[in-house]
Tab-separated table of C-alpha atoms and ligand atoms in Angstrom:
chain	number	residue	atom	x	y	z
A	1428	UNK	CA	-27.955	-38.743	35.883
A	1429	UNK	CA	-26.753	-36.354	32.853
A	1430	UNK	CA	-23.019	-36.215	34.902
A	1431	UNK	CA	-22.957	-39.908	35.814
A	1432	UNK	CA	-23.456	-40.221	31.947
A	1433	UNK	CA	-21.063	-37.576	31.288
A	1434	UNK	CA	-17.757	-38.550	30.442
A	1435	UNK	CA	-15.160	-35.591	32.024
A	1436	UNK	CA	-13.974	-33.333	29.113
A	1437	UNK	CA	-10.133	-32.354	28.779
A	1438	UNK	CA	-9.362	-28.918	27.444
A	1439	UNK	CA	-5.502	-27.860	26.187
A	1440	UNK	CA	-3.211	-25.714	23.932
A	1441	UNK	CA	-0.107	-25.372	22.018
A	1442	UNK	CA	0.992	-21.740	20.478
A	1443	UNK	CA	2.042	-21.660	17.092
A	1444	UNK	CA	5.288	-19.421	18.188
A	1445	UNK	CA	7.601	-22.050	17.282
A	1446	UNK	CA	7.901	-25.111	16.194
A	1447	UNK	CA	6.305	-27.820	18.360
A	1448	UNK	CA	9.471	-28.794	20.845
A	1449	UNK	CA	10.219	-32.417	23.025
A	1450	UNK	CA	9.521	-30.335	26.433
A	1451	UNK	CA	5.429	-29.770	24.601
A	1452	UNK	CA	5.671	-33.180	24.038
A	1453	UNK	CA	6.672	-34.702	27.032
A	1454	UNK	CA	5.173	-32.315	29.174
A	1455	UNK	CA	0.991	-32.109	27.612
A	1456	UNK	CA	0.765	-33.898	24.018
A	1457	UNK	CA	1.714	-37.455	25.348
A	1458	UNK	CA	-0.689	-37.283	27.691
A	1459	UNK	CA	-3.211	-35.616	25.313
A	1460	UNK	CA	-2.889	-38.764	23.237
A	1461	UNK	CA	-3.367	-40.968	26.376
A	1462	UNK	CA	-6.265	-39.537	27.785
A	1463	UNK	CA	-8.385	-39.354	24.041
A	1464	UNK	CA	-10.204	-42.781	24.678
A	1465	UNK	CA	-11.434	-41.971	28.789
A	1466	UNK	CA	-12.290	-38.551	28.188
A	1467	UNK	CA	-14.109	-36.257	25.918
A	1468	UNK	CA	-11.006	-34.159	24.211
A	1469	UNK	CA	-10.558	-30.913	23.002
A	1470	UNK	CA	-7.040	-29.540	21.529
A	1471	UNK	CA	-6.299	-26.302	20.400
A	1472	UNK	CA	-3.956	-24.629	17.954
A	1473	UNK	CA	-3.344	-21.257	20.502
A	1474	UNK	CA	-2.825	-18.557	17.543
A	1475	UNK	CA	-4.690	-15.904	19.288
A	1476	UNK	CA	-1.976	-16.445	22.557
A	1477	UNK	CA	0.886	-16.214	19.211
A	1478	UNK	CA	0.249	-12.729	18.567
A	1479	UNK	CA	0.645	-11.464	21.990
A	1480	UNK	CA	4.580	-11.239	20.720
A	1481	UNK	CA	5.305	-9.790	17.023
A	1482	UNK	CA	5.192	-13.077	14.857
A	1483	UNK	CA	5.493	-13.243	11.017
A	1484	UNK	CA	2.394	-13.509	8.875
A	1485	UNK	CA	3.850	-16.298	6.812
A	1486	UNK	CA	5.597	-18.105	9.529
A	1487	UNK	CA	2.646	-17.967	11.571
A	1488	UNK	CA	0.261	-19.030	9.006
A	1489	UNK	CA	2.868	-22.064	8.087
A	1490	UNK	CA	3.933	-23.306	11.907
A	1491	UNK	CA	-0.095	-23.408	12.712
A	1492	UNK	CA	-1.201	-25.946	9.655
A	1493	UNK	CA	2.420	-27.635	10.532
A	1494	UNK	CA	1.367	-27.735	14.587
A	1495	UNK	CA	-1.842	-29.282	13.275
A	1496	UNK	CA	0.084	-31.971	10.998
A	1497	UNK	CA	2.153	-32.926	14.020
A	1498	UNK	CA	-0.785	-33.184	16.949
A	1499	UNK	CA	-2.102	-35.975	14.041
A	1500	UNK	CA	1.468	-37.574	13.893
A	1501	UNK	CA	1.898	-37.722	17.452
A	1502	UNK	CA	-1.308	-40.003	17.385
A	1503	UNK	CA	-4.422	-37.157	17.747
A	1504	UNK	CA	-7.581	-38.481	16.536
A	1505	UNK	CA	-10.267	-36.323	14.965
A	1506	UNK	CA	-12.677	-38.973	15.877
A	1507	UNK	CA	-12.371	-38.991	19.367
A	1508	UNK	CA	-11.296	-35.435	19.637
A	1509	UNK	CA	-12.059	-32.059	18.708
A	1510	UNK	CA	-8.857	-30.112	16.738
A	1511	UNK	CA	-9.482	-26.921	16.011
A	1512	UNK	CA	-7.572	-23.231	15.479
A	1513	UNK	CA	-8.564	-21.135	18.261
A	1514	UNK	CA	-9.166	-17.675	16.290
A	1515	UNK	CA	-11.763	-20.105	14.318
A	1516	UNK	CA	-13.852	-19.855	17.382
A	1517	UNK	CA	-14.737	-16.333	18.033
A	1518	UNK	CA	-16.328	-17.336	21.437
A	1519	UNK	CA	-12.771	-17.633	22.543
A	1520	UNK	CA	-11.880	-13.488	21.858
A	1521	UNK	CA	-15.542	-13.172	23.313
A	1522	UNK	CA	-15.600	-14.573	26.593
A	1523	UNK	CA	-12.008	-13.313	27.379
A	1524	UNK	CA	-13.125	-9.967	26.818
A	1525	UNK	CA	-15.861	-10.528	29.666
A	1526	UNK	CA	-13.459	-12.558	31.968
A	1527	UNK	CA	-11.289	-9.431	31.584
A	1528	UNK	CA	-13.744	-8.060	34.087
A	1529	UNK	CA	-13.632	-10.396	36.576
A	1530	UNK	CA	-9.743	-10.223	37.207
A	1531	UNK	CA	-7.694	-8.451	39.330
A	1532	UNK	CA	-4.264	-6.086	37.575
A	1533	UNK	CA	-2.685	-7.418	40.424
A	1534	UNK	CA	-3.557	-11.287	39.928
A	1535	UNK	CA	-2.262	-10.520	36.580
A	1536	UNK	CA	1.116	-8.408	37.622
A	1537	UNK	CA	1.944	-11.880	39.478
A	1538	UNK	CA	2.058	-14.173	36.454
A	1539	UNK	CA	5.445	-15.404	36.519
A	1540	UNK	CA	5.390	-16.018	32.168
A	1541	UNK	CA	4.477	-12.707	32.225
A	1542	UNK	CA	7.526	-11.052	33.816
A	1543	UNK	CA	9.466	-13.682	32.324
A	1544	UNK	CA	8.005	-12.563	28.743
A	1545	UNK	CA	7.927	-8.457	29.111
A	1546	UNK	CA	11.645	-8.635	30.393
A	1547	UNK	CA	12.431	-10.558	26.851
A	1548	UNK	CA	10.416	-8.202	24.743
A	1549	UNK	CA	10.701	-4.938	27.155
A	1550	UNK	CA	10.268	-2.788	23.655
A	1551	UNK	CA	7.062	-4.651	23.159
A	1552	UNK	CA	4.789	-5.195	26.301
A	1553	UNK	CA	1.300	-4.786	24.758
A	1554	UNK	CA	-2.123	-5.567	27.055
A	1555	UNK	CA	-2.368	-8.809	25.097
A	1556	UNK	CA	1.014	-10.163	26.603
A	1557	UNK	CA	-0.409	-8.790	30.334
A	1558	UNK	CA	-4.388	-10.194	29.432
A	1559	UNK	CA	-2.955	-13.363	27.933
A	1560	UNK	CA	-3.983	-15.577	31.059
A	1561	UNK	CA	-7.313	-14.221	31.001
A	1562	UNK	CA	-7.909	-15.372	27.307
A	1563	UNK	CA	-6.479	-18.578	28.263
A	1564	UNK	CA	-8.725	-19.007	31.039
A	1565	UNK	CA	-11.514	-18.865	28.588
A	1566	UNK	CA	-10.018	-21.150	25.958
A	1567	UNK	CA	-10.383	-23.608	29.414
A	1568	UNK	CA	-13.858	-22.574	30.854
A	1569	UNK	CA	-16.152	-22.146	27.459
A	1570	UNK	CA	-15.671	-26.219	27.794
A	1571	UNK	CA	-16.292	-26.973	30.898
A	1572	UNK	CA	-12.968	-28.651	31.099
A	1573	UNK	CA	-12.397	-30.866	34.187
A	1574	UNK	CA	-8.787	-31.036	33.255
A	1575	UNK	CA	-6.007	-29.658	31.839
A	1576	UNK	CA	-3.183	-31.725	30.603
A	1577	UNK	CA	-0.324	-28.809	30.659
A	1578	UNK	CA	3.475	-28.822	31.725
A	1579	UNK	CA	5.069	-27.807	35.249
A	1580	UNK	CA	5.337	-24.048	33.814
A	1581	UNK	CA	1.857	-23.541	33.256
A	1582	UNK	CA	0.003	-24.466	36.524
A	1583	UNK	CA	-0.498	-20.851	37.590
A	1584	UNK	CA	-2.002	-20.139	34.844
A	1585	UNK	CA	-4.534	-22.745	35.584
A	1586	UNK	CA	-4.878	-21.855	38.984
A	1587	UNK	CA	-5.454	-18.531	38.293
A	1588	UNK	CA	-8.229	-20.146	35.560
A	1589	UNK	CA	-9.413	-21.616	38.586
A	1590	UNK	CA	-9.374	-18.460	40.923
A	1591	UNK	CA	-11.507	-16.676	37.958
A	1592	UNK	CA	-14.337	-19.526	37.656
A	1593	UNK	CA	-14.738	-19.453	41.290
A	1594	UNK	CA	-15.119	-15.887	41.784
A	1595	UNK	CA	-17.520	-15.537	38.430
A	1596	UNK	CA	-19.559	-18.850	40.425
A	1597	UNK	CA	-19.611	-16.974	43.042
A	1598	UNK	CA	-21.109	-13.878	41.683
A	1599	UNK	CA	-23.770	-15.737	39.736
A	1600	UNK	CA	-23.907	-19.053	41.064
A	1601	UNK	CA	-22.216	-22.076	39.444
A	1602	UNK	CA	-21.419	-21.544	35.700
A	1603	UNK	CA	-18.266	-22.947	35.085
A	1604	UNK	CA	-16.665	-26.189	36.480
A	1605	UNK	CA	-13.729	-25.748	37.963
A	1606	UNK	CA	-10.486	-27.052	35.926
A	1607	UNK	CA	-7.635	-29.042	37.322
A	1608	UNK	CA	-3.753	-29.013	36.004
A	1609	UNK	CA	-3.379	-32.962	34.995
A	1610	UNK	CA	0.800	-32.673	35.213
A	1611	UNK	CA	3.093	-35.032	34.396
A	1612	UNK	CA	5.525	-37.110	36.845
A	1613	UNK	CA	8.690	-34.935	37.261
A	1614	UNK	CA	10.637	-38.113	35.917
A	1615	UNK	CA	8.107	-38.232	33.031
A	1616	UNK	CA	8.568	-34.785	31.483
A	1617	UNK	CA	6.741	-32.402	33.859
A	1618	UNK	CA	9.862	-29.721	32.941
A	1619	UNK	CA	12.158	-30.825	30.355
A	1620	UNK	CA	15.168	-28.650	30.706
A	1621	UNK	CA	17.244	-26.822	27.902
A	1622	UNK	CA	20.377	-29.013	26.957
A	1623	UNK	CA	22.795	-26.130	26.897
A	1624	UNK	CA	21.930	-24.755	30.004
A	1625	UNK	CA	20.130	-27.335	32.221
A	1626	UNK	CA	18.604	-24.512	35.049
A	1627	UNK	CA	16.720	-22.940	32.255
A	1628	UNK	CA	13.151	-25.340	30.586
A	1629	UNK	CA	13.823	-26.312	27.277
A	1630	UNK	CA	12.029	-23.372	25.391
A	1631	UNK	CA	11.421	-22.625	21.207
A	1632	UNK	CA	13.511	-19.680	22.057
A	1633	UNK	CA	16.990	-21.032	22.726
A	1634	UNK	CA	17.526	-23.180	19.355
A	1635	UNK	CA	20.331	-25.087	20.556
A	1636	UNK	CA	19.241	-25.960	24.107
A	1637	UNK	CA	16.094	-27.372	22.435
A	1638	UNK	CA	14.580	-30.710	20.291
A	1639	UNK	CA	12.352	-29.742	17.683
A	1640	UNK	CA	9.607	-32.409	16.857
A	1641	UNK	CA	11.023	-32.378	13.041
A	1642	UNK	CA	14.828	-32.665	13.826
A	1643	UNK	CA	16.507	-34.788	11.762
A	1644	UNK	CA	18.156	-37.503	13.663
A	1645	UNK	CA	22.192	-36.254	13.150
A	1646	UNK	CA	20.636	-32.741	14.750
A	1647	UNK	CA	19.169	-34.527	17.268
A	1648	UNK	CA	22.259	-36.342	17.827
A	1649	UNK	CA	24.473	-33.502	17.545
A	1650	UNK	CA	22.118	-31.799	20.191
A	1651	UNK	CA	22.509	-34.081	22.808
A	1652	UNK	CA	26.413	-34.664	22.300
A	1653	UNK	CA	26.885	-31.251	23.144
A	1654	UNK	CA	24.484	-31.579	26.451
A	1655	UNK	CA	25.727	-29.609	29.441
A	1656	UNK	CA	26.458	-31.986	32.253
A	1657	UNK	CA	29.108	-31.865	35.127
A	1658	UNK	CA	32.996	-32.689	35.891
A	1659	UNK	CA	31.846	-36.370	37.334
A	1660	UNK	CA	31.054	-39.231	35.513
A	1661	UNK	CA	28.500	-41.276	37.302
A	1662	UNK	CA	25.189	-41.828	35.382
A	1663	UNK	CA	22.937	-40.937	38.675
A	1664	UNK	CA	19.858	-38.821	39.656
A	1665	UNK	CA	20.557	-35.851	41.774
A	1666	UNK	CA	18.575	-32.695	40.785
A	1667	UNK	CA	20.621	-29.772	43.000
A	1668	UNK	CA	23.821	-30.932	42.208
A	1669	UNK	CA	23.838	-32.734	38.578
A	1670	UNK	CA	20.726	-31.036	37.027
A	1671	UNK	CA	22.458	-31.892	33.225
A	1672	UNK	CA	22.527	-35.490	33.934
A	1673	UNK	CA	19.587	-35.520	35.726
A	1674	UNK	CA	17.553	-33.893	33.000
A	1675	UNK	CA	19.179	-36.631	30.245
A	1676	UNK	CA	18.241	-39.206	32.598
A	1677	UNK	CA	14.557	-37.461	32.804
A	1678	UNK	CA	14.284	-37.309	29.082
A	1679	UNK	CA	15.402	-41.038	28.911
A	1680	UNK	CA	12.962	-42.104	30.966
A	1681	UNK	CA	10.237	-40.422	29.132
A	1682	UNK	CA	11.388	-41.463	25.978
A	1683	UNK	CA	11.343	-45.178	26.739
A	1684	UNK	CA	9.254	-45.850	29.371
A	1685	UNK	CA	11.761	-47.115	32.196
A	1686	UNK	CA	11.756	-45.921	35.572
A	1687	UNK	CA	14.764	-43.935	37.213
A	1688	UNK	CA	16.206	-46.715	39.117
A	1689	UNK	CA	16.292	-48.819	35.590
A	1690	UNK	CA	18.036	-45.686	33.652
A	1691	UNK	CA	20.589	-45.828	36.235
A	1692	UNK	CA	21.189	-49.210	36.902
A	1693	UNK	CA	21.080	-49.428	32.752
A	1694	UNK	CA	24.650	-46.888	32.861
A	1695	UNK	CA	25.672	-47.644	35.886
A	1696	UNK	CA	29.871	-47.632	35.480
A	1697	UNK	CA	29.320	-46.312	31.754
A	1698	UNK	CA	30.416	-42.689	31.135
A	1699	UNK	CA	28.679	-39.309	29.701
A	1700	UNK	CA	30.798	-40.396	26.710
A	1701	UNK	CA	27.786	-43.506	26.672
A	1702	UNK	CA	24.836	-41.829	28.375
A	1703	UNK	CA	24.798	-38.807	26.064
A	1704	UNK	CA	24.141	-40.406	22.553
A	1705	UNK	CA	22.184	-43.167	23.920
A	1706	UNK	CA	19.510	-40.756	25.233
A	1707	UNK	CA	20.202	-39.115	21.797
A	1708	UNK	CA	19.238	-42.925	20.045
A	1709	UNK	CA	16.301	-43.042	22.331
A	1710	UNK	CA	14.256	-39.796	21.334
A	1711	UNK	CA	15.138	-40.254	17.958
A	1712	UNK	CA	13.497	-43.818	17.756
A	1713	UNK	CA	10.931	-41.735	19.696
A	1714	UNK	CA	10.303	-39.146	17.301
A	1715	UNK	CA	11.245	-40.902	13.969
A	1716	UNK	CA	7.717	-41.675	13.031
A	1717	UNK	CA	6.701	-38.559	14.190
A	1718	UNK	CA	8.772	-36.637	11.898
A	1719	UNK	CA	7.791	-39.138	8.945
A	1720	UNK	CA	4.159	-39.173	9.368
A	1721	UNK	CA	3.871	-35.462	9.768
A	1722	UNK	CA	6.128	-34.710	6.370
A	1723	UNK	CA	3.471	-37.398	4.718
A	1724	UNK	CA	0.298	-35.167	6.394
A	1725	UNK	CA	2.263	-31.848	4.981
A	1726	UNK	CA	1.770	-32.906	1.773
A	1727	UNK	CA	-1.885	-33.488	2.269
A	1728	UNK	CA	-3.321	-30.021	2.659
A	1729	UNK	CA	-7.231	-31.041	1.598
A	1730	UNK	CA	-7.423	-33.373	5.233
A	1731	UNK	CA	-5.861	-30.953	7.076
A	1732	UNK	CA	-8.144	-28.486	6.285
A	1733	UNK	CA	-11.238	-30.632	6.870
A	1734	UNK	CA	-9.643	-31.342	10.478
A	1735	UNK	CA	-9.773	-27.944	11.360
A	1736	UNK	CA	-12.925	-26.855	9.603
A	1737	UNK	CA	-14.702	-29.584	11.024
A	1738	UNK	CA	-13.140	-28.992	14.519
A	1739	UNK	CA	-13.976	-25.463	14.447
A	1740	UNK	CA	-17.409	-25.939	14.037
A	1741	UNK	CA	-17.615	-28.749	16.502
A	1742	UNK	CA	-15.485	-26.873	18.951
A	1743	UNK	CA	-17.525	-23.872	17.841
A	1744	UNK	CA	-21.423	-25.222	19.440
A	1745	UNK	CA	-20.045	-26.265	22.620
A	1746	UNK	CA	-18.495	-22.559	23.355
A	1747	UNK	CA	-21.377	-21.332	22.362
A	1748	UNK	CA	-23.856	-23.046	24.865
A	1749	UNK	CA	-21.369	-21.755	27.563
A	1750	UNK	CA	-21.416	-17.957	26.028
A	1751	UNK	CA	-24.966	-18.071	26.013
A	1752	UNK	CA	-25.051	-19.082	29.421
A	1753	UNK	CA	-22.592	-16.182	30.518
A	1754	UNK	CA	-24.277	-13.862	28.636
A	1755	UNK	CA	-27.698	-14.343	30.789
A	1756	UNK	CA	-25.900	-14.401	34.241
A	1757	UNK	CA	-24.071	-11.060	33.702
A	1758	UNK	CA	-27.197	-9.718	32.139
A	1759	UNK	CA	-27.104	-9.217	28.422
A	1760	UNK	CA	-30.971	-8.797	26.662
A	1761	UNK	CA	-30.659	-12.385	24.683
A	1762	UNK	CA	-30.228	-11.907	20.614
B	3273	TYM	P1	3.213	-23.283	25.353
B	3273	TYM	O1	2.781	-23.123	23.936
B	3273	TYM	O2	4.334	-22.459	25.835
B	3273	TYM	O3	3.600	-24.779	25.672
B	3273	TYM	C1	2.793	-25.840	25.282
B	3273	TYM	C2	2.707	-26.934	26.319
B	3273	TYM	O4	3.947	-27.574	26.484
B	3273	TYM	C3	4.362	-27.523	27.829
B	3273	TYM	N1	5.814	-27.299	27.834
B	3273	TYM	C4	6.674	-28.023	28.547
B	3273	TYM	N2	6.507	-29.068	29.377
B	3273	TYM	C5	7.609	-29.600	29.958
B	3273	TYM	N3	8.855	-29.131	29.742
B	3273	TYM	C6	9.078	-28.075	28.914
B	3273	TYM	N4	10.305	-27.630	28.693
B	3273	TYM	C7	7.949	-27.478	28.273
B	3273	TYM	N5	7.813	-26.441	27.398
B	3273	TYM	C8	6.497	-26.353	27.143
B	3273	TYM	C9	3.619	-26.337	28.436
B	3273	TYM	O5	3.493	-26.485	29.824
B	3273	TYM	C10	2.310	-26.433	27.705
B	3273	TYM	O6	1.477	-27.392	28.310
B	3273	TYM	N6	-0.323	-20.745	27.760
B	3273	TYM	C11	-0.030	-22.003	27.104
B	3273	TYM	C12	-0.929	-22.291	25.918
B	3273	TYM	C13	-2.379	-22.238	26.219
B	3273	TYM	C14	-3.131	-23.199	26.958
B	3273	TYM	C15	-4.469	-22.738	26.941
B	3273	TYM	C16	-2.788	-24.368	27.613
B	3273	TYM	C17	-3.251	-21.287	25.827
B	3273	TYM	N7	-4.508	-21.574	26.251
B	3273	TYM	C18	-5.491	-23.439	27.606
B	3273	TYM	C19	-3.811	-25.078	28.268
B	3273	TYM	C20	-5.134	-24.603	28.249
B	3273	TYM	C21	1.409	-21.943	26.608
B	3273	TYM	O7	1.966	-20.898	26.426
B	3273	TYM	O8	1.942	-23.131	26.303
């Protein structure tokens, strides 16, 4: 009766590392906002994940009240869903650290974000950048998410989330519900690609091949003149061989809504000389009152941090109910 009643609870996260980029927000926030009013909601500022490569104090401090003004802009509601800083929870640091027992170095030595990250940073792998999944695995179970709304990039992280729970259920008998990736389309944003080089995702770490959120629309603009495409001219969908266009035409799509056939159709016998600043026009009508409402928020520091405070403790005594839970299955005397 209790499940029937139950609505099914949605758990995600954004790192502070950067500022908050079109691939985040094609690929999880727009469906964070879409799924507030079904399910229960939970979204998380990932600081803790931050840290596992060197970050500035100040920056750090800044980007995370800035990520926060910015999940509110892009239409997050803190009465339907829980917003909260993740090293506000200590449950989070808590259960990772007992997770961290129930997975393998070599599930770990697989992750590809992991390789990925320690070749970038090879003067810097710490056991945070190589335990990260595990802490993100109990940012997902201490709510008993059913889903996680994530991009294309991080489903093995979710499966491995997955391969954890099941293990720990099947140690101690059913303690966790298993999570599910909740991905979008490919044509809706599932892996935005960089705009300089379009066989790379769009990542905070390459400034030009990347939309920021806040871009002002002449940077925005300027970004997607200088989009890598091809030597043809024809407006068309064709991942191998024209993954530039293909990515525009992605990004389009996303942006306004239309299907691929009706992005196509829409250029069809237009050139790149067209395409290229109307997908530019298109995410900046996209993001305009993003940008505008979040600058507004900035400037209201007292809400902001009654969002989080309130989130945190919110956030805070339904981690805890799952902690205590953990804590009698692997045998700890209760407090
Ligand atoms: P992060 O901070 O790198 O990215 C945030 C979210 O944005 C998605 N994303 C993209 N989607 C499509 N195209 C892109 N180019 C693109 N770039 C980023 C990511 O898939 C992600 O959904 N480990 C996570 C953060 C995290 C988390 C969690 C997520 C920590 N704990 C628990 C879900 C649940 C990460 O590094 O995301």
């Amino acid at each position: 009766m209790e499940n029937q009643e139950r609505k099914k609870r949605v758990f995600s996260g954004i790192q502070p590392s950067g500022d908050l980029t079109l691939g985040s927000y094609m690929g999880a926030i727009k469906n964070w906002v879409a799924m507030q009013d079904e399910y229960d909601c939970v979204y998380c500022i990932v600081d803790m994940h931050a840290i596992t490569v060197r970050q500035n104090p100040a920056d750090l401090r800044r980007r995370a009240l800035e990520q926060l003004a910015q999940y509110l802009a892009c239409g997050l509601d803190p009465e339907k869903s829980i917003l909260f800083v993740q090293s506000h929870v200590p449950q989070h640091a808590e259960l990772g650290w007992i997770l961290g027992c129930y997975t393998q170095f070599g599930e770990l030595s697989r992750m590809t974000q992991f390789k990925q990250k320690s070749q970038q940073h090879a003067d810097n792998i710490t056991a945070g950048l190589f335990t990260y999944p595990v802490l993100m695995a109990a940012d997902i179970l201490l709510y008993q998410a059913d889903f996680v709304p994530v991009g294309e990039d991080q489903r093995q992280h979710v499966e491995l989330c997955r391969d954890i729970a099941q293990r720990f259920n099947g140690v101690y008998s059913d303690t966790f519900v298993l999570p599910e990736a909740f991905i979008p389309r490919v044509d809706q944003g599932a892996r935005v690609m960089s705009l300089g080089n379009p066989l790379n995702k769009m990542s905070k770490s390459d400034p030009e091949g990347c939309v920021n959120l806040m871009d002002p629309p002449e940077v925005i603009q300027r970004k997607f003149k200088r989009a890598v495409t091809d030597s043809e001219t024809s407006v068309r969908y064709d991942k191998e061989n024209k993954p530039g266009v293909s990515n525009l035409l992605t990004i389009y799509c996303a942006a306004t809504g239309k299907s691929l056939e009706e992005a196509e159709a829409a250029f069809a016998g237009q050139g790149y000389g067209v395409f290229k600043p109307a997908v530019g026009d298109a995410v900046i009508e996209l993001l305009r009152p993003i940008r505008e409402e979040a600058a507004r928020l900035m400037k209201d520091k007292a809400h902001l941090e009654s969002v989080y405070r309130e989130g945190a403790q919110r956030a805070g005594r339904v981690a805890q109910r799952t902690l205590d839970k953990v804590h009698r299955k692997v045998g700890f005397i209760a407090r």
